[in-house]
Short mmCIF file of C-alpha atoms in Angstrom, two decimals:
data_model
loop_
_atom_site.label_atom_id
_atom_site.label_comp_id
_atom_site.label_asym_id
_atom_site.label_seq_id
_atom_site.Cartn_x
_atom_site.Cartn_y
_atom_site.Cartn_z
CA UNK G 378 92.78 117.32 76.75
CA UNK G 379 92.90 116.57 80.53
CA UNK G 380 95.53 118.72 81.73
CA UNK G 381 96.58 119.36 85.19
CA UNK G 382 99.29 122.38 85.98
CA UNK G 383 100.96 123.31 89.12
CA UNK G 384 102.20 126.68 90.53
CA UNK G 385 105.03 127.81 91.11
CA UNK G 386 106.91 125.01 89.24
CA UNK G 387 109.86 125.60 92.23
CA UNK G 388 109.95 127.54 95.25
CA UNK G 389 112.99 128.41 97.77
CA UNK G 390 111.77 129.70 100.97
CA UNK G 391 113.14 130.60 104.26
CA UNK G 392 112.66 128.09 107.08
CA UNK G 393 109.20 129.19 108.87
CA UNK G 394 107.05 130.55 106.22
CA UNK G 395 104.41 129.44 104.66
CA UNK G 396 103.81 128.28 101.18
CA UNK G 397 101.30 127.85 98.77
CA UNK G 398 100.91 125.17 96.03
CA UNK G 399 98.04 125.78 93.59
CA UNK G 400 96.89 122.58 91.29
CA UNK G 401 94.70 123.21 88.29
CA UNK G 402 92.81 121.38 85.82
CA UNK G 403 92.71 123.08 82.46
CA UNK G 404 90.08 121.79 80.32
CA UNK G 405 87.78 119.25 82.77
CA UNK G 406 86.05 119.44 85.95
CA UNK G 407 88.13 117.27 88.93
CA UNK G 408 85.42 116.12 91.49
CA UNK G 409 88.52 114.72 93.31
CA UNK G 410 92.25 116.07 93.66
CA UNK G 411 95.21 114.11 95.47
CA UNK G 412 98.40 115.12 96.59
CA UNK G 413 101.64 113.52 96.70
CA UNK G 414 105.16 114.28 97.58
CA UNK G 415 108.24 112.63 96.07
CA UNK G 416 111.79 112.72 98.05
CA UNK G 417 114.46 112.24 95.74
CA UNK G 418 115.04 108.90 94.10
CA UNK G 419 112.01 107.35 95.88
CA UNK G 420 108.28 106.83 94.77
CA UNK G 421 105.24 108.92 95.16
CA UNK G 422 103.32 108.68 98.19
CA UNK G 423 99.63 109.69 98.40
CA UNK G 424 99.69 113.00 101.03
CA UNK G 425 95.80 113.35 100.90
CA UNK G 426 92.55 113.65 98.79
CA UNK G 427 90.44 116.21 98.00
CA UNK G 428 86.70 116.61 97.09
CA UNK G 429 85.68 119.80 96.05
CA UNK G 430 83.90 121.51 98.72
CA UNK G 431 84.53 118.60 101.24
CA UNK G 432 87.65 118.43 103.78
CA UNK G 433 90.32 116.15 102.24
CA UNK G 434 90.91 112.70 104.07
CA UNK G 435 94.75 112.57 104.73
CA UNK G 436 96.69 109.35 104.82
CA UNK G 437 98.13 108.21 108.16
CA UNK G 438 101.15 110.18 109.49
CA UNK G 439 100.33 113.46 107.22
CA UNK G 440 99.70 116.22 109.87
CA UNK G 441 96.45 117.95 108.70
CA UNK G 442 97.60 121.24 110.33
CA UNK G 443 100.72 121.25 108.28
CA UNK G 444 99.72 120.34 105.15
CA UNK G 445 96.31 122.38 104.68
CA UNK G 446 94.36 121.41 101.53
CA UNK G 447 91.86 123.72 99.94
CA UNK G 448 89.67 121.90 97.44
CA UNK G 449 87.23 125.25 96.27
CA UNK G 450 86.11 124.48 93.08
CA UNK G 451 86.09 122.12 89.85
CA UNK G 452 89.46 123.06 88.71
CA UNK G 453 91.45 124.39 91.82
CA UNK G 454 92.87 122.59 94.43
CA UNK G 455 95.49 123.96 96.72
CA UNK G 456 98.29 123.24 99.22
CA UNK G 457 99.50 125.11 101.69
CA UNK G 458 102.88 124.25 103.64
CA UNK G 459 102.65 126.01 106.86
CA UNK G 460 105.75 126.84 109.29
CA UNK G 461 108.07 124.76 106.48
CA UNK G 462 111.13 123.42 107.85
CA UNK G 463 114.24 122.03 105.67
CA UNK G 464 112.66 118.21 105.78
CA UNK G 465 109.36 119.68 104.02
CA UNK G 466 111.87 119.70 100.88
CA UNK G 467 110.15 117.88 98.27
CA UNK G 468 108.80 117.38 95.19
CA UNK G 469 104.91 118.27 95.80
CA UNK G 470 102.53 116.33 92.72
CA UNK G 471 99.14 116.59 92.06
CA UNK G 472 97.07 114.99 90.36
CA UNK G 473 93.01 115.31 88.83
CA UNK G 474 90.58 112.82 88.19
CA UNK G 475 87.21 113.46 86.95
CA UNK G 476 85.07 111.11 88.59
CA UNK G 477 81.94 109.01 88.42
CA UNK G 478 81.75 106.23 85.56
CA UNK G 479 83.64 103.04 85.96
CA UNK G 480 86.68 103.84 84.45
CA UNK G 481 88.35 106.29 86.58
CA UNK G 482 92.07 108.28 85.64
CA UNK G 483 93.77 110.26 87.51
CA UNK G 484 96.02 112.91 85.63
CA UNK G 485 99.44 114.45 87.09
CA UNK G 486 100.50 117.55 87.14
CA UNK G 487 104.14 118.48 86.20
CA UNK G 488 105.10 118.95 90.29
CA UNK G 489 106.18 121.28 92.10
CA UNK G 490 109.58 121.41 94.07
CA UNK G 491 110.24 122.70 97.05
CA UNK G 492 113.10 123.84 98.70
CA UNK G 493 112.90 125.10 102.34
CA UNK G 494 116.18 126.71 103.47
CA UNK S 313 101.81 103.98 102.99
CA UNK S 314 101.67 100.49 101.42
CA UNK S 315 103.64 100.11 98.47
CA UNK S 316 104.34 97.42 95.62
CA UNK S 317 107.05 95.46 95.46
CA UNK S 318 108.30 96.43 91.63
CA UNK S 319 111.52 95.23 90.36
CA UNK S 320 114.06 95.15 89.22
CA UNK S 321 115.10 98.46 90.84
CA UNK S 322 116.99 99.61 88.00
CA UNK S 323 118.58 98.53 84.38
CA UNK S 324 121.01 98.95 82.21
CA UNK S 325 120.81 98.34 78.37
CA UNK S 326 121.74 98.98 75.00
CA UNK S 327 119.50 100.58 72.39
CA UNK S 328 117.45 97.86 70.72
CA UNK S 329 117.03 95.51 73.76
CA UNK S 330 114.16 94.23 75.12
CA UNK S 331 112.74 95.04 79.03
CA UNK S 332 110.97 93.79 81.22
CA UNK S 333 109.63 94.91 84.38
CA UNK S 334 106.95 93.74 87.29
CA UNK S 335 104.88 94.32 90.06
CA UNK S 336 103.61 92.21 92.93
CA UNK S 337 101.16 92.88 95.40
CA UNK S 338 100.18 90.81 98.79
CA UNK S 339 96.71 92.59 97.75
CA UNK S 340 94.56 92.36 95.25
CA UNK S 341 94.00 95.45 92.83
CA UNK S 342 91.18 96.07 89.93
CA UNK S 343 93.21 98.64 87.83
CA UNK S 344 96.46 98.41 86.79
CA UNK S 345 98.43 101.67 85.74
CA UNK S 346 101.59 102.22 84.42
CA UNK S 347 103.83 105.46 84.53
CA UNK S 348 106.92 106.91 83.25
CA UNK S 349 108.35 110.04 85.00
CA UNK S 350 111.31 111.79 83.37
CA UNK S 351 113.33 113.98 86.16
CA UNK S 352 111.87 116.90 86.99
CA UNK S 353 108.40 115.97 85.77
CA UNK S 354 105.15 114.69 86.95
CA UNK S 355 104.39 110.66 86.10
CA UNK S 356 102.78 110.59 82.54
CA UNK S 357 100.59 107.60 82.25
CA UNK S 358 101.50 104.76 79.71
CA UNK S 359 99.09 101.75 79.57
CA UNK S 360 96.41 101.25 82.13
CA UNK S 361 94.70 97.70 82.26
CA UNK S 362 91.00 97.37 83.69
CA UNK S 363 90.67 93.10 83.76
CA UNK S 364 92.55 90.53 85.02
CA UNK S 365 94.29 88.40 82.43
CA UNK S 366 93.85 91.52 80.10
CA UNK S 367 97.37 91.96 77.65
CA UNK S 368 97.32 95.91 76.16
CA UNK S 369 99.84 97.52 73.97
CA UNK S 370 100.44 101.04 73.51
CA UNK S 371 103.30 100.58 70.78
CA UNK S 372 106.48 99.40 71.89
CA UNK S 373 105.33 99.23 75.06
CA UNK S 374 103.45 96.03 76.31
CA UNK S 375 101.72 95.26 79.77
CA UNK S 376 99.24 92.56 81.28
CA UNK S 377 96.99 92.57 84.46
CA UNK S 378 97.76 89.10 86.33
CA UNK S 379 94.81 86.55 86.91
CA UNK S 380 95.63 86.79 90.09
CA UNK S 381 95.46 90.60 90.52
CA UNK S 382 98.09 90.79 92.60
CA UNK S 383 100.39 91.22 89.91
CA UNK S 384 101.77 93.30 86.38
CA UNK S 385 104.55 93.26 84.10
CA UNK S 386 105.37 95.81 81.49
CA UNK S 387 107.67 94.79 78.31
CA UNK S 388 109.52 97.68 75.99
CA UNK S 389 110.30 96.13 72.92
CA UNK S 390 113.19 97.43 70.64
CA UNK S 391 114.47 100.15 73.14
CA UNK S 392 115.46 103.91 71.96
CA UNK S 393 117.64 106.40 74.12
CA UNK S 394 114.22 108.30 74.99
CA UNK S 395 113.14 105.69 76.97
CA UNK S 396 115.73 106.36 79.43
CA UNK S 397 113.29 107.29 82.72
CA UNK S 398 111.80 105.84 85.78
CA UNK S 399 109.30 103.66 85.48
CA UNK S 400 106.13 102.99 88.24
CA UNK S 401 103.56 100.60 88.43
CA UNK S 402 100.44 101.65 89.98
CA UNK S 403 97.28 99.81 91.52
CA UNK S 404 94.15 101.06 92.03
CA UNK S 405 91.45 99.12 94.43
CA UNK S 406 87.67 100.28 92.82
CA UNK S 407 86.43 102.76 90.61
CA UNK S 408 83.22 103.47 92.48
CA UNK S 409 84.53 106.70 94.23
CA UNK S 410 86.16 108.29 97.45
CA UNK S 411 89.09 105.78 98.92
CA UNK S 412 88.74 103.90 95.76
CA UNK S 413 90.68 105.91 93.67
CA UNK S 414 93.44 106.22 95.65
CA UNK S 415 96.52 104.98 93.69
CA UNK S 416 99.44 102.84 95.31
CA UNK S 417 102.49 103.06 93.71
CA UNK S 418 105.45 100.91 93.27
CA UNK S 419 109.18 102.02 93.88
CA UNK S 420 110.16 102.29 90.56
CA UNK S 421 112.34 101.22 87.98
CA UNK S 422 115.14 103.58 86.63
CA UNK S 423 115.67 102.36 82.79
CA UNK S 424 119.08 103.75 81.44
CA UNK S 425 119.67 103.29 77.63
CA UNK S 426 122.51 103.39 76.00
CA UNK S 427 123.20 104.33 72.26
#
C-alpha cells in the first residue's frame, strides 16, 4: 500500500513551453501533496504544499506564477512548469501524506526529471 | 530553505563494515525520518522515530531520536553492496497539520560499498 507515481517519469522540452507534472496516489486519499525539486548531487528542497481544493502555500523564493500547483482531488496533484528555461532542469518529487492522526508520513513518488533545452 | 547539517558527506567502505551517520539541527524537531534514494529514484523511507531518546531498528539498519531533538544518527550494521545509495535525514516539526508536515531535509550522505 501507499503508493505515490509520477508522470512522465522524464521529459525534454524546448526552452519556453510549458510542462506538466502529474502526482498520484494509488491506493489512499492525500489530504496534502508537496513538491520538491532535486539539482543534481544536492538534497531535496520543499517547492510547495498542496491541500486538495485549497491554493498551495509555496516556500520563500518559489515564484507561484512559475510553478503552478493544481491540488483537484484526493489522489491528483499536479505541476505545471510554465515558460521553462534551461535552469528549470531538475529532478521534480512528490510526495503524499494522508493526514489527520498523530502520526503523519509522507510517501515519495519515484520523480520526475526534467530537462529543458 | 533551512537544512540539517548531516555528515559525513560521503563514505567509503568495504562489504561487512559498520556506518554511521548523523544529523544536527540548531532547531528542535518531533519526528525523525530517515531516507535512502538510489539514483534516479524518489527517497524510500527507512526508519522514522516519533520520541526523543527513542532507539528503532529496521534490520541492519539502526537509528535514535536525540534527547535533545536537535539531533539523529543512523548505524548500518554488517554492510552489503546494495546499500550503496544516498542517504537523508529528515525532520519534521508537528503532526497536527498544514506547515507541520513540512519535512526538512539534510544534505545527504553518499554510502559507496565495496565487495
Amino acid at each position: 500500500g501507499a503508493v505515490v507515481s509520477q508522470h512522465p517519469s522524464w521529459v525534454i522540452c524546448k526552452s519556453g513551453t510549458s510542462v506538466k507534472i502529474e502526482c498520484r496516489s494509488l491506493d489512499f486519499q492525500a489530504t496534502t501533496m508537496f513538491w520538491y525539486r532535486q539539482f543534481p548531487k544536492q538534497s531535496l528542497m520543499l517547492m510547495a504544499t498542496s491541500n486538495e481544493g485549497s491554493k498551495a502555500t509555496y516556500e520563500q523564493g518559489v515564484e507561484k506564477d512559475k510553478f503552478l500547483i493544481n491540488h483537484a482531488s484526493l489522489t491528483l496533484s499536479t505541476l505545471t512548469v510554465t515558460s521553462a528555461h534551461p535552469e528549470d532542469s531538475s529532478f521534480y518529487i512528490c510526495s503524499a501524506a494522508t493526514g489527520g492522526g498523530l502520526l503523519n508520513e509522507q510517501f515519495f513518488g519515484p520523480g520526475t526529471r526534467l530537462t529543458v533545452l | 530553505g533551512q537544512q540539517l547539517n548531516q555528515s559525513p558527506q560521503s563514505m567509503f567502505i568495504q562489504e561487512g563494515e559498520d556506518v554511521s551517520m548523523n544529523c544536527t539541527s540548531s532547531s528542535i524537531f518531533n519526528t525523525w525520518l530517515w531516507y535512502k534514494q538510489d539514483p534516479g529514484e524518489g527517497p524510500v523511507l527507512l526508519i522514522a522515530l516519533y520520541k526523543a531518546g527513542e532507539l528503532t531498528s529496521n534490520g541492519r539498519l539502526t537509528a535514535q531520536f536525540g534527547i535533545t531533538r536537535k539531533d539523529s544518527f543512523l548505524n548500518i550494521s554488517a554492510s552489503i553492496p546494495s546499500d550503496v545509495g544516498i542517504y537523508f535525514c529528515a525532520g519534521q516539526l508537528g503532526r497536527s497539520g498544514g506547515s507541520n508536515y513540512k519535512l526538512t531535509f539534510g544534505k545527504g550522505t553518499l554510502l559507496t560499498v565495496n565487495p
